[in-house]
CSV table of C-alpha atoms and ligand atoms in Angstrom, one decimal:
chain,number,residue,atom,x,y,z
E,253,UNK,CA,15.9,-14.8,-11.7
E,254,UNK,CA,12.8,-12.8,-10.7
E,255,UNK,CA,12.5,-12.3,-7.1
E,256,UNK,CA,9.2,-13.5,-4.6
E,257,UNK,CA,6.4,-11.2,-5.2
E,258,UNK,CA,4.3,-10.4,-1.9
E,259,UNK,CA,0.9,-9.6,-1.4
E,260,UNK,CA,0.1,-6.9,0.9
E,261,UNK,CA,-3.8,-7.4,1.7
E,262,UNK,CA,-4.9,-3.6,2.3
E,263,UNK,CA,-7.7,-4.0,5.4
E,264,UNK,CA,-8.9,-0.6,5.1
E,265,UNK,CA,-12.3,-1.0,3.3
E,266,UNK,CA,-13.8,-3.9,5.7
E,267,UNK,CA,-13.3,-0.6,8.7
E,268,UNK,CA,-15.2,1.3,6.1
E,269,UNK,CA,-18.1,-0.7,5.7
E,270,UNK,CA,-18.1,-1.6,10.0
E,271,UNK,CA,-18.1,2.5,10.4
E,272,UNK,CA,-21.0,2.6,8.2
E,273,UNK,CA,-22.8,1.5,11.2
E,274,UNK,CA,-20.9,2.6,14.0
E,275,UNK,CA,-20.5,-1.5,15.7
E,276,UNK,CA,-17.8,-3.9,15.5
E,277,UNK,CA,-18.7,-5.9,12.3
E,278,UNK,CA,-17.3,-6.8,9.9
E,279,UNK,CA,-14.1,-6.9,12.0
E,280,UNK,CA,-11.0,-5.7,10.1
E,281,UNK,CA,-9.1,-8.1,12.3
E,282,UNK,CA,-10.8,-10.9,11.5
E,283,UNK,CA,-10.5,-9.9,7.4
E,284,UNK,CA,-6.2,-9.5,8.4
E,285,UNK,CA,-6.9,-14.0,9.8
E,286,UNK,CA,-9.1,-14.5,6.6
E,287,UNK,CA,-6.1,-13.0,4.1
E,288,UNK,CA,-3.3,-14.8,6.0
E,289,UNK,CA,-5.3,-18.0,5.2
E,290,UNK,CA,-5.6,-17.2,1.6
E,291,UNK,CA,-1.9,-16.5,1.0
E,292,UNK,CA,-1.5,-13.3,1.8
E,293,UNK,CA,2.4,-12.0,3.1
E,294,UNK,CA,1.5,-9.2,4.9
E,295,UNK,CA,-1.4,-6.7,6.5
E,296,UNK,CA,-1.5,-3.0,5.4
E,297,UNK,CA,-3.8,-0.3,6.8
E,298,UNK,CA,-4.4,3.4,6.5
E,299,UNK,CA,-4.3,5.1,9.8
E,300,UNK,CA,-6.0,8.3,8.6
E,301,UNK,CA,-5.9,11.5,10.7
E,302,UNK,CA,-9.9,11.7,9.9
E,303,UNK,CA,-9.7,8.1,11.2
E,304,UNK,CA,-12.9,7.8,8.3
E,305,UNK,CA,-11.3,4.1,8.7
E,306,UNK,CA,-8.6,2.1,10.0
E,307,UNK,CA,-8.9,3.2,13.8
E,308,UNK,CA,-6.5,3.6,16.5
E,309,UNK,CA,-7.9,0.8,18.4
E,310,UNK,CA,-7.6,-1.7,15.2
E,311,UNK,CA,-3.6,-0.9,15.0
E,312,UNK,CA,-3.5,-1.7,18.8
E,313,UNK,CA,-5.2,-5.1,17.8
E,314,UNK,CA,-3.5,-5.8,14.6
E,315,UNK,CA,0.0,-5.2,16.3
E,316,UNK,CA,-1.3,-8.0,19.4
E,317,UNK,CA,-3.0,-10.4,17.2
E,318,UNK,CA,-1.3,-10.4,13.4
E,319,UNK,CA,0.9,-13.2,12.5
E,320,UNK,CA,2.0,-11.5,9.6
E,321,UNK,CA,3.6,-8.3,9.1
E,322,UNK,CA,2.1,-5.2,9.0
E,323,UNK,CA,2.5,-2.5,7.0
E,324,UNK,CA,1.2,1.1,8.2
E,325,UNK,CA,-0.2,3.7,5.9
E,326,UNK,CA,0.7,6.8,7.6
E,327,UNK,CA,0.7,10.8,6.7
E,328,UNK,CA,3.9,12.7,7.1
E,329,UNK,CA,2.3,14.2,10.7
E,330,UNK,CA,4.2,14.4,14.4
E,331,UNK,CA,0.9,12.9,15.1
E,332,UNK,CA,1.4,9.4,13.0
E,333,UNK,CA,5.3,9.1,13.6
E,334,UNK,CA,4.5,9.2,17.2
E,335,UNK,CA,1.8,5.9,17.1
E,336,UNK,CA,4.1,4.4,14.5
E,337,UNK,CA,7.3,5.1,16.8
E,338,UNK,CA,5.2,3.5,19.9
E,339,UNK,CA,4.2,0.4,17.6
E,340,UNK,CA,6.6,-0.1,15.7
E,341,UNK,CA,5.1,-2.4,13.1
E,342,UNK,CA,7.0,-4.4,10.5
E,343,UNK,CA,7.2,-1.1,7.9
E,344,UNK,CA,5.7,2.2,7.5
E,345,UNK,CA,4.3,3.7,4.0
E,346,UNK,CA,4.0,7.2,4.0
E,347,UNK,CA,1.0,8.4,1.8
E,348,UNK,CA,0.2,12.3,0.8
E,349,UNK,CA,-3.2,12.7,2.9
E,350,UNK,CA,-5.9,15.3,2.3
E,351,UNK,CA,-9.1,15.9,4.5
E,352,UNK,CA,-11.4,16.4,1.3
E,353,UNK,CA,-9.7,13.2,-0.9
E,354,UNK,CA,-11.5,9.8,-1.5
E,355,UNK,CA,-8.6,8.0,-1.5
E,356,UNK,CA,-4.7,8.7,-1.8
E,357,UNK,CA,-5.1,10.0,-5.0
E,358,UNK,CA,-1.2,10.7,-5.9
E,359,UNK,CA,1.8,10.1,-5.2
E,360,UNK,CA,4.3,12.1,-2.2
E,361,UNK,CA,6.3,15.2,-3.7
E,362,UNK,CA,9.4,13.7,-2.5
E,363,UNK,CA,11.6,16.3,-4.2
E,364,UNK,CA,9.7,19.5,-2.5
E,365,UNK,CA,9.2,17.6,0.6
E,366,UNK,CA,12.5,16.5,1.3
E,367,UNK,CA,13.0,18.3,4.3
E,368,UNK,CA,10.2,17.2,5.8
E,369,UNK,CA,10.5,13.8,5.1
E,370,UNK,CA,13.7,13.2,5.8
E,371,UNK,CA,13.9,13.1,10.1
E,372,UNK,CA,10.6,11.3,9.4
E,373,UNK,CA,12.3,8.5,7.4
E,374,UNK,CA,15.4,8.8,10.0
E,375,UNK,CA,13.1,8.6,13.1
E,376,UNK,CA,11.2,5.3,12.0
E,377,UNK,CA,14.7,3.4,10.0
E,378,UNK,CA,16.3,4.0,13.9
E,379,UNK,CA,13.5,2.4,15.3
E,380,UNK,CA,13.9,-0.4,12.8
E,381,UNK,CA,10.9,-0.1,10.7
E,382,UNK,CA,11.3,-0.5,7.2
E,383,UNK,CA,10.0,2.7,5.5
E,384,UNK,CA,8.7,3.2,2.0
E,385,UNK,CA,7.8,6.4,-0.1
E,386,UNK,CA,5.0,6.1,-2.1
E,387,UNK,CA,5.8,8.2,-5.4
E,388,UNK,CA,4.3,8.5,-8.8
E,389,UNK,CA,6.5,6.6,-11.7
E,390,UNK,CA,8.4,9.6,-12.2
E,391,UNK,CA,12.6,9.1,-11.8
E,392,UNK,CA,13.0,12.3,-10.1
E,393,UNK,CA,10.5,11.1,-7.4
E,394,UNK,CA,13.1,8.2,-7.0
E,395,UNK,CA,15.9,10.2,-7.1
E,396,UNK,CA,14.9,12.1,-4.1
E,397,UNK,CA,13.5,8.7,-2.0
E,398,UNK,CA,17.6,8.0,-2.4
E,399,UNK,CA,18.3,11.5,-1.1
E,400,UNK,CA,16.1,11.5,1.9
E,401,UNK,CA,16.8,8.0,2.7
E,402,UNK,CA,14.4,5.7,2.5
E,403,UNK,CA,15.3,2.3,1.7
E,404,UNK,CA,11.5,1.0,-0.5
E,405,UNK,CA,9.1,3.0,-2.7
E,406,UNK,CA,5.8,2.3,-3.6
E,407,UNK,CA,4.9,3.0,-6.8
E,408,UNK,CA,1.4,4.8,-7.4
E,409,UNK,CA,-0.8,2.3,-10.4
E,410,UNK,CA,-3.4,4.4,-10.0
E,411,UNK,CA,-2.9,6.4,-13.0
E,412,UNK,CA,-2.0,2.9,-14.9
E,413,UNK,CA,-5.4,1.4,-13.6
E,414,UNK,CA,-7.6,4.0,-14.4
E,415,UNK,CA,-6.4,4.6,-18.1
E,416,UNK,CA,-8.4,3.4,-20.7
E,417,UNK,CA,-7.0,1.2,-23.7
E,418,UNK,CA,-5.5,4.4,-25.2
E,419,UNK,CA,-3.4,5.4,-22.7
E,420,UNK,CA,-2.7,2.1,-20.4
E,421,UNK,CA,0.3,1.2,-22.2
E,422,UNK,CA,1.9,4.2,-22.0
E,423,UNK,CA,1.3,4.4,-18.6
E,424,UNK,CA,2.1,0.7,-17.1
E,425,UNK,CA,5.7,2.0,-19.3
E,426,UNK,CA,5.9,4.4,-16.8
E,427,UNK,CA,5.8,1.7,-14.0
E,428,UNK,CA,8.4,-0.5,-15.6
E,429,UNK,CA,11.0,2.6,-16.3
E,430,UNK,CA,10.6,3.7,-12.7
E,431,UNK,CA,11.2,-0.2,-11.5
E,432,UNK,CA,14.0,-0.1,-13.5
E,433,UNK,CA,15.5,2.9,-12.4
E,434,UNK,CA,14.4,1.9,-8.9
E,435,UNK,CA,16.4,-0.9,-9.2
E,436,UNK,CA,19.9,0.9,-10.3
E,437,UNK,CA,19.8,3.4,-7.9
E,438,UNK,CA,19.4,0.3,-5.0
E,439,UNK,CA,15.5,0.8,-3.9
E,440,UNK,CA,13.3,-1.8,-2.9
E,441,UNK,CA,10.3,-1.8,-5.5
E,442,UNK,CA,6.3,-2.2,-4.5
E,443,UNK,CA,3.7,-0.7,-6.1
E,444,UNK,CA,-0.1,-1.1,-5.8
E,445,UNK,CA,-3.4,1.1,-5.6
E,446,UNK,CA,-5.9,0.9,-7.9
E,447,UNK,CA,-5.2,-3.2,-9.0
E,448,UNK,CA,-7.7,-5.7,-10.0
E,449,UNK,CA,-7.7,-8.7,-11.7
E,450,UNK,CA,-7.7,-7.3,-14.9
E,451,UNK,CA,-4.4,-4.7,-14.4
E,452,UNK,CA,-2.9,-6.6,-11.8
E,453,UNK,CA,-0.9,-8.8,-14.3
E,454,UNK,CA,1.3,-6.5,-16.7
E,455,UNK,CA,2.7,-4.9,-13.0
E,456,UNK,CA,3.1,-8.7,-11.5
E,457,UNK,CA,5.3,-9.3,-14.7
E,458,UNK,CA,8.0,-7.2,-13.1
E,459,UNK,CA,10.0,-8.7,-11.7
E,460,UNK,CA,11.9,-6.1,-10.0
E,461,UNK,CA,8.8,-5.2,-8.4
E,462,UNK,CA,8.7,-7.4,-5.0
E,463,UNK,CA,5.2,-6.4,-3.6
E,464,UNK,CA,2.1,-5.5,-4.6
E,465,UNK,CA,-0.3,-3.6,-2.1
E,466,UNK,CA,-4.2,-4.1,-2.8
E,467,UNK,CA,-7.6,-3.3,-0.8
E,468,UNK,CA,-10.6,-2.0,-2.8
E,469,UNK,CA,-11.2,-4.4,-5.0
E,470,UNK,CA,-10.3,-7.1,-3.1
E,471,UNK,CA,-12.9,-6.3,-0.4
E,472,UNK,CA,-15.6,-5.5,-3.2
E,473,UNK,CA,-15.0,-8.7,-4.7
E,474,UNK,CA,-15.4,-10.3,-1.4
E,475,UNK,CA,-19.0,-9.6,-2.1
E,476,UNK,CA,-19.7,-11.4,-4.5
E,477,UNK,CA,-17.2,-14.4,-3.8
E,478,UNK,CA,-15.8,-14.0,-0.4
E,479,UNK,CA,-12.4,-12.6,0.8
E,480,UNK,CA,-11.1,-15.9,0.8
E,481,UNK,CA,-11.7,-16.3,-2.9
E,482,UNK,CA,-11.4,-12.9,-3.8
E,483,UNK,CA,-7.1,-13.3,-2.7
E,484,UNK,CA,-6.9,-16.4,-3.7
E,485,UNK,CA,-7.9,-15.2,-7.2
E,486,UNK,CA,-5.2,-12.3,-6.7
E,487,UNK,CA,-2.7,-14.6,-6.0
E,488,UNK,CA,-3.0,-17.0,-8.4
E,489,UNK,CA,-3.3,-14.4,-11.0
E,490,UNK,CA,0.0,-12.6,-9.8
E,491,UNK,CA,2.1,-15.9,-9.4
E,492,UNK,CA,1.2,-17.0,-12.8
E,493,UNK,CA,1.7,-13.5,-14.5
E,494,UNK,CA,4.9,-14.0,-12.5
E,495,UNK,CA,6.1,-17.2,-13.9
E,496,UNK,CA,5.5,-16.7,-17.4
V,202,LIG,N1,-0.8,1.5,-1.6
V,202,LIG,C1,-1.1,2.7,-1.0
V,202,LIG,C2,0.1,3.5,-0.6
V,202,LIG,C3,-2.4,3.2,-0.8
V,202,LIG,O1,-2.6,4.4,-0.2
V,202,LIG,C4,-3.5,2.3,-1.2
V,202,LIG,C5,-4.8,2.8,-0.9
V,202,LIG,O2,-5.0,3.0,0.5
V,202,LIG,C6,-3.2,1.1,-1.7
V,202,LIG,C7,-1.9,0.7,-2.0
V,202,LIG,C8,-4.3,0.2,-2.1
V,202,LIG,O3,-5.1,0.7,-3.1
V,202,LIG,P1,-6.4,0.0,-3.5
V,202,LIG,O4,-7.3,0.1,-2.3
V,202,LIG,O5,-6.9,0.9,-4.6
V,202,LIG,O6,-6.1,-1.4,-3.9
Protein backbone atom coordinates (compact mmCIF):
# COMPACT_ATOMS: atom_id res chain seq x y z
CA UNK A 1 0.00 0.00 0.00
CA UNK A 2 1.33 3.46 -0.89
CA UNK A 3 1.98 5.55 1.98
CA UNK A 4 0.27 9.46 2.74
CA UNK A 5 1.93 11.91 0.59
CA UNK A 6 2.47 15.47 2.24
CA UNK A 7 2.64 18.75 0.98
CA UNK A 8 5.25 20.98 2.19
CA UNK A 9 3.99 24.61 1.08
CA UNK A 10 7.52 26.44 0.48
CA UNK A 11 6.67 30.34 1.85
CA UNK A 12 9.82 31.67 0.52
CA UNK A 13 8.61 33.69 -2.58
CA UNK A 14 5.57 35.67 -0.84
CA UNK A 15 9.04 37.20 1.57
CA UNK A 16 10.43 37.83 -1.91
CA UNK A 17 7.84 39.85 -3.40
CA UNK A 18 7.23 41.90 0.48
CA UNK A 19 11.19 42.62 0.21
CA UNK A 20 10.65 44.05 -3.04
CA UNK A 21 9.40 46.88 -1.22
CA UNK A 22 10.94 46.86 1.97
CA UNK A 23 7.14 46.73 4.28
CA UNK A 24 5.30 43.96 5.72
CA UNK A 25 2.95 42.89 2.80
CA UNK A 26 2.23 40.33 1.54
CA UNK A 27 2.91 38.64 4.94
CA UNK A 28 4.63 35.26 4.63
CA UNK A 29 2.81 34.35 7.77
CA UNK A 30 -0.36 34.98 6.62
CA UNK A 31 0.45 32.77 3.11
CA UNK A 32 1.74 29.73 5.99
CA UNK A 33 -2.63 30.33 7.54
CA UNK A 34 -3.82 30.53 3.74
CA UNK A 35 -1.81 26.91 2.82
CA UNK A 36 -2.99 25.22 6.07
CA UNK A 37 -6.51 26.06 4.91
CA UNK A 38 -5.99 24.66 1.50
CA UNK A 39 -4.61 21.33 2.67
CA UNK A 40 -1.31 21.84 3.09
CA UNK A 41 0.75 19.37 5.88
CA UNK A 42 3.40 21.39 6.62
CA UNK A 43 5.36 25.05 6.28
CA UNK A 44 8.96 25.17 4.76
CA UNK A 45 11.14 28.22 4.43
CA UNK A 46 14.61 29.18 3.34
CA UNK A 47 16.56 30.99 5.98
CA UNK A 48 19.21 32.29 3.72
CA UNK A 49 22.56 33.68 5.07
CA UNK A 50 21.81 36.81 2.45
CA UNK A 51 18.40 36.73 4.19
CA UNK A 52 17.31 37.99 0.18
CA UNK A 53 14.11 36.22 1.78
CA UNK A 54 12.71 34.33 4.55
CA UNK A 55 13.90 36.62 7.50
CA UNK A 56 14.93 35.96 10.96
CA UNK A 57 12.05 37.67 12.28
CA UNK A 58 9.47 35.45 10.10
CA UNK A 59 11.04 32.04 11.73
CA UNK A 60 10.49 33.74 15.13
CA UNK A 61 6.75 34.22 13.94
CA UNK A 62 6.26 31.13 12.13
CA UNK A 63 7.60 28.99 15.18
CA UNK A 64 4.83 31.25 17.63
CA UNK A 65 2.04 31.30 15.25
CA UNK A 66 2.12 27.90 12.85
CA UNK A 67 -0.23 25.15 13.45
CA UNK A 68 1.55 23.01 11.23
CA UNK A 69 5.00 21.87 11.17
CA UNK A 70 7.65 23.59 9.91
CA UNK A 71 10.33 22.62 7.92
CA UNK A 72 13.59 24.85 7.89
CA UNK A 73 15.80 25.30 4.79
CA UNK A 74 19.06 25.83 6.29
CA UNK A 75 22.95 26.02 4.89
CA UNK A 76 25.42 23.77 6.53
CA UNK A 77 26.79 27.17 8.64
CA UNK A 78 27.57 27.42 12.68
CA UNK A 79 25.52 30.34 11.98
CA UNK A 80 22.03 28.33 10.84
CA UNK A 81 22.52 25.27 13.29
CA UNK A 82 22.72 27.82 16.01
CA UNK A 83 18.92 29.59 15.14
CA UNK A 84 17.80 26.03 14.23
CA UNK A 85 19.17 24.56 17.62
CA UNK A 86 17.40 27.68 19.49
CA UNK A 87 14.07 26.97 17.49
CA UNK A 88 13.93 23.81 17.07
CA UNK A 89 11.22 23.52 14.49
CA UNK A 90 9.56 20.28 13.36
CA UNK A 91 12.70 19.29 10.77
CA UNK A 92 15.60 20.90 9.24
CA UNK A 93 16.61 20.51 5.36
CA UNK A 94 20.00 21.28 4.73
CA UNK A 95 20.40 22.94 1.18
CA UNK A 96 23.99 23.70 -0.63
CA UNK A 97 23.85 27.76 -0.52
CA UNK A 98 25.82 30.09 -2.74
CA UNK A 99 25.80 34.03 -2.51
CA UNK A 100 25.69 34.45 -6.43
CA UNK A 101 22.84 31.38 -7.06
CA UNK A 102 19.08 32.18 -7.96
CA UNK A 103 17.89 29.39 -6.20
CA UNK A 104 19.36 26.04 -4.74
CA UNK A 105 20.38 25.03 -7.89
CA UNK A 106 21.78 21.31 -6.95
CA UNK A 107 21.86 18.98 -4.78
CA UNK A 108 24.50 18.68 -1.27
CA UNK A 109 27.83 16.70 -2.04
CA UNK A 110 27.05 14.44 0.73
CA UNK A 111 29.89 12.02 -0.09
CA UNK A 112 32.79 15.03 0.02
CA UNK A 113 31.01 16.74 2.75
CA UNK A 114 30.65 14.03 5.08
CA UNK A 115 32.63 15.39 7.62
CA UNK A 116 31.05 18.39 7.74
CA UNK A 117 27.80 17.24 7.81
CA UNK A 118 27.81 14.83 9.98
CA UNK A 119 28.03 16.73 13.88
CA UNK A 120 25.57 19.00 11.92
CA UNK A 121 23.09 16.06 11.39
CA UNK A 122 24.10 14.79 15.19
CA UNK A 123 23.59 18.32 16.68
CA UNK A 124 19.96 18.86 15.36
CA UNK A 125 18.64 14.63 15.60
CA UNK A 126 19.77 15.31 19.59
CA UNK A 127 17.71 18.11 19.70
CA UNK A 128 14.91 16.14 18.09
CA UNK A 129 14.59 17.64 14.84
CA UNK A 130 14.03 15.53 12.07
CA UNK A 131 16.85 16.30 9.51
CA UNK A 132 16.87 15.68 5.82
CA UNK A 133 19.67 15.88 3.11
CA UNK A 134 18.77 17.27 0.06
CA UNK A 135 20.79 15.24 -2.75
CA UNK A 136 20.63 14.84 -6.50
CA UNK A 137 19.08 11.20 -7.55
CA UNK A 138 22.37 9.77 -7.55
CA UNK A 139 22.67 6.37 -5.12
CA UNK A 140 25.96 7.31 -3.88
CA UNK A 141 24.46 10.67 -2.60
CA UNK A 142 22.18 8.19 -0.66
CA UNK A 143 24.64 6.01 0.36
CA UNK A 144 26.45 8.67 2.23
CA UNK A 145 23.04 10.38 3.87
CA UNK A 146 23.12 6.61 5.57
CA UNK A 147 26.72 7.12 6.51
CA UNK A 148 26.43 10.60 8.07
CA UNK A 149 23.21 9.81 9.65
CA UNK A 150 20.44 11.41 8.57
CA UNK A 151 17.24 9.81 8.81
CA UNK A 152 15.11 11.74 5.31
CA UNK A 153 16.51 12.92 1.94
CA UNK A 154 15.13 15.25 -0.34
CA UNK A 155 15.43 14.50 -3.64
CA UNK A 156 16.49 17.47 -6.15
CA UNK A 157 13.45 17.41 -9.37
CA UNK A 158 14.96 20.17 -10.58
CA UNK A 159 16.93 18.56 -13.23
CA UNK A 160 13.56 16.33 -13.98
CA UNK A 161 11.43 19.63 -14.25
CA UNK A 162 13.48 21.50 -16.35
CA UNK A 163 14.13 18.69 -19.04
CA UNK A 164 12.47 18.96 -22.13
CA UNK A 165 10.46 15.91 -23.68
CA UNK A 166 13.82 14.39 -24.69
CA UNK A 167 15.32 13.99 -21.74
CA UNK A 168 12.35 14.04 -18.93
CA UNK A 169 11.92 10.45 -18.93
CA UNK A 170 15.27 9.66 -18.35
CA UNK A 171 15.51 11.86 -15.70
CA UNK A 172 12.14 11.36 -13.57
CA UNK A 173 14.01 7.47 -13.91
CA UNK A 174 16.53 8.87 -12.05
CA UNK A 175 13.94 9.97 -9.24
CA UNK A 176 12.26 6.62 -9.03
CA UNK A 177 15.77 4.48 -8.80
CA UNK A 178 16.96 6.75 -6.09
CA UNK A 179 13.37 6.33 -4.22
CA UNK A 180 13.86 2.92 -4.59
CA UNK A 181 17.18 2.62 -3.35
CA UNK A 182 16.13 5.14 -0.66
CA UNK A 183 13.77 2.88 0.42
CA UNK A 184 16.18 -0.35 0.83
CA UNK A 185 18.73 1.26 2.54
CA UNK A 186 15.75 2.65 5.26
CA UNK A 187 15.59 6.56 4.32
CA UNK A 188 12.68 8.60 4.50
CA UNK A 189 11.95 9.84 0.83
CA UNK A 190 10.74 13.67 -0.19
CA UNK A 191 11.66 15.30 -3.07
CA UNK A 192 10.44 18.69 -4.53
CA UNK A 193 11.97 21.89 -6.26
CA UNK A 194 11.16 22.84 -9.43
CA UNK A 195 7.28 21.06 -9.49
CA UNK A 196 4.21 22.38 -11.21
CA UNK A 197 1.16 21.07 -12.27
CA UNK A 198 2.41 19.62 -15.20
CA UNK A 199 5.65 17.48 -13.50
CA UNK A 200 4.27 17.21 -10.30
CA UNK A 201 2.32 13.94 -11.12
CA UNK A 202 4.89 11.20 -12.48
CA UNK A 203 6.92 12.09 -8.90
CA UNK A 204 3.40 11.92 -6.80
CA UNK A 205 3.06 8.41 -8.50
CA UNK A 206 5.79 7.15 -6.10
CA UNK A 207 4.77 5.94 -3.65
CA UNK A 208 7.79 5.62 -1.72
CA UNK A 209 8.15 9.21 -1.93
CA UNK A 210 6.11 10.63 1.28
CA UNK A 211 6.43 14.44 0.61
CA UNK A 212 6.71 16.74 -1.86
CA UNK A 213 8.22 20.33 -1.16
CA UNK A 214 6.91 23.16 -3.52
CA UNK A 215 7.04 27.23 -3.56
CA UNK A 216 7.70 28.97 -6.94
CA UNK A 217 5.07 28.02 -8.69
CA UNK A 218 2.68 27.83 -6.29
CA UNK A 219 3.13 31.54 -5.34
CA UNK A 220 3.17 32.55 -9.11
CA UNK A 221 0.14 30.77 -9.71
CA UNK A 222 -1.31 32.52 -6.79
CA UNK A 223 -1.46 35.35 -9.18
CA UNK A 224 -3.50 34.51 -11.45
CA UNK A 225 -5.87 32.30 -9.20
CA UNK A 226 -4.99 32.84 -5.57
CA UNK A 227 -2.94 30.79 -3.10
CA UNK A 228 -5.87 29.18 -2.02
CA UNK A 229 -6.57 27.79 -5.47
CA UNK A 230 -3.19 27.59 -6.57
CA UNK A 231 -2.72 24.34 -3.44
CA UNK A 232 -5.75 23.25 -3.79
CA UNK A 233 -4.97 22.55 -7.51
CA UNK A 234 -1.59 20.90 -6.17
CA UNK A 235 -3.24 18.76 -3.98
CA UNK A 236 -5.79 17.47 -5.90
CA UNK A 237 -3.42 16.82 -8.69
CA UNK A 238 -1.01 14.87 -6.30
CA UNK A 239 -3.76 12.81 -4.46
CA UNK A 240 -5.14 11.74 -7.72
CA UNK A 241 -1.77 10.96 -9.38
CA UNK A 242 -1.49 9.15 -6.12
CA UNK A 243 -4.47 6.90 -6.25
CA UNK A 244 -4.30 5.73 -9.62
N1 LIG B 1 13.10 21.77 -1.68
C1 LIG B 1 14.26 22.42 -1.46
C2 LIG B 1 15.29 21.74 -0.63
C3 LIG B 1 14.46 23.72 -1.96
O1 LIG B 1 15.63 24.35 -1.73
C4 LIG B 1 13.42 24.35 -2.66
C5 LIG B 1 13.60 25.75 -3.15
O2 LIG B 1 13.79 26.60 -2.08
C6 LIG B 1 12.23 23.64 -2.85
C7 LIG B 1 12.10 22.34 -2.38
C8 LIG B 1 11.07 24.24 -3.55
O3 LIG B 1 11.40 24.51 -4.88
P1 LIG B 1 10.43 25.39 -5.76
O4 LIG B 1 10.36 26.73 -5.13
O5 LIG B 1 11.09 25.38 -7.10
O6 LIG B 1 9.09 24.69 -5.77
Amino acid sequence: MSKKLRLGVNIDHVATIRNARGGAHPDPIRAAQIAAAAGADGITAHLREDRRHISDEDIDRLMDTLSLPLNLEMAATPEMLEIALRHKPHAACIVPERREERTTEGGLDAVRGRETLRPLVGALTESGVRVSLFVEPDPLQLDAAKAIGAPVVELHTGAYCDAGPQRRAQELQRVVAAAAHAEAIGLECHAGHGLAYDTVGPVAAIATIVELNIGHFLIGEAIFVGLDDSIRRMRALMDGARRR
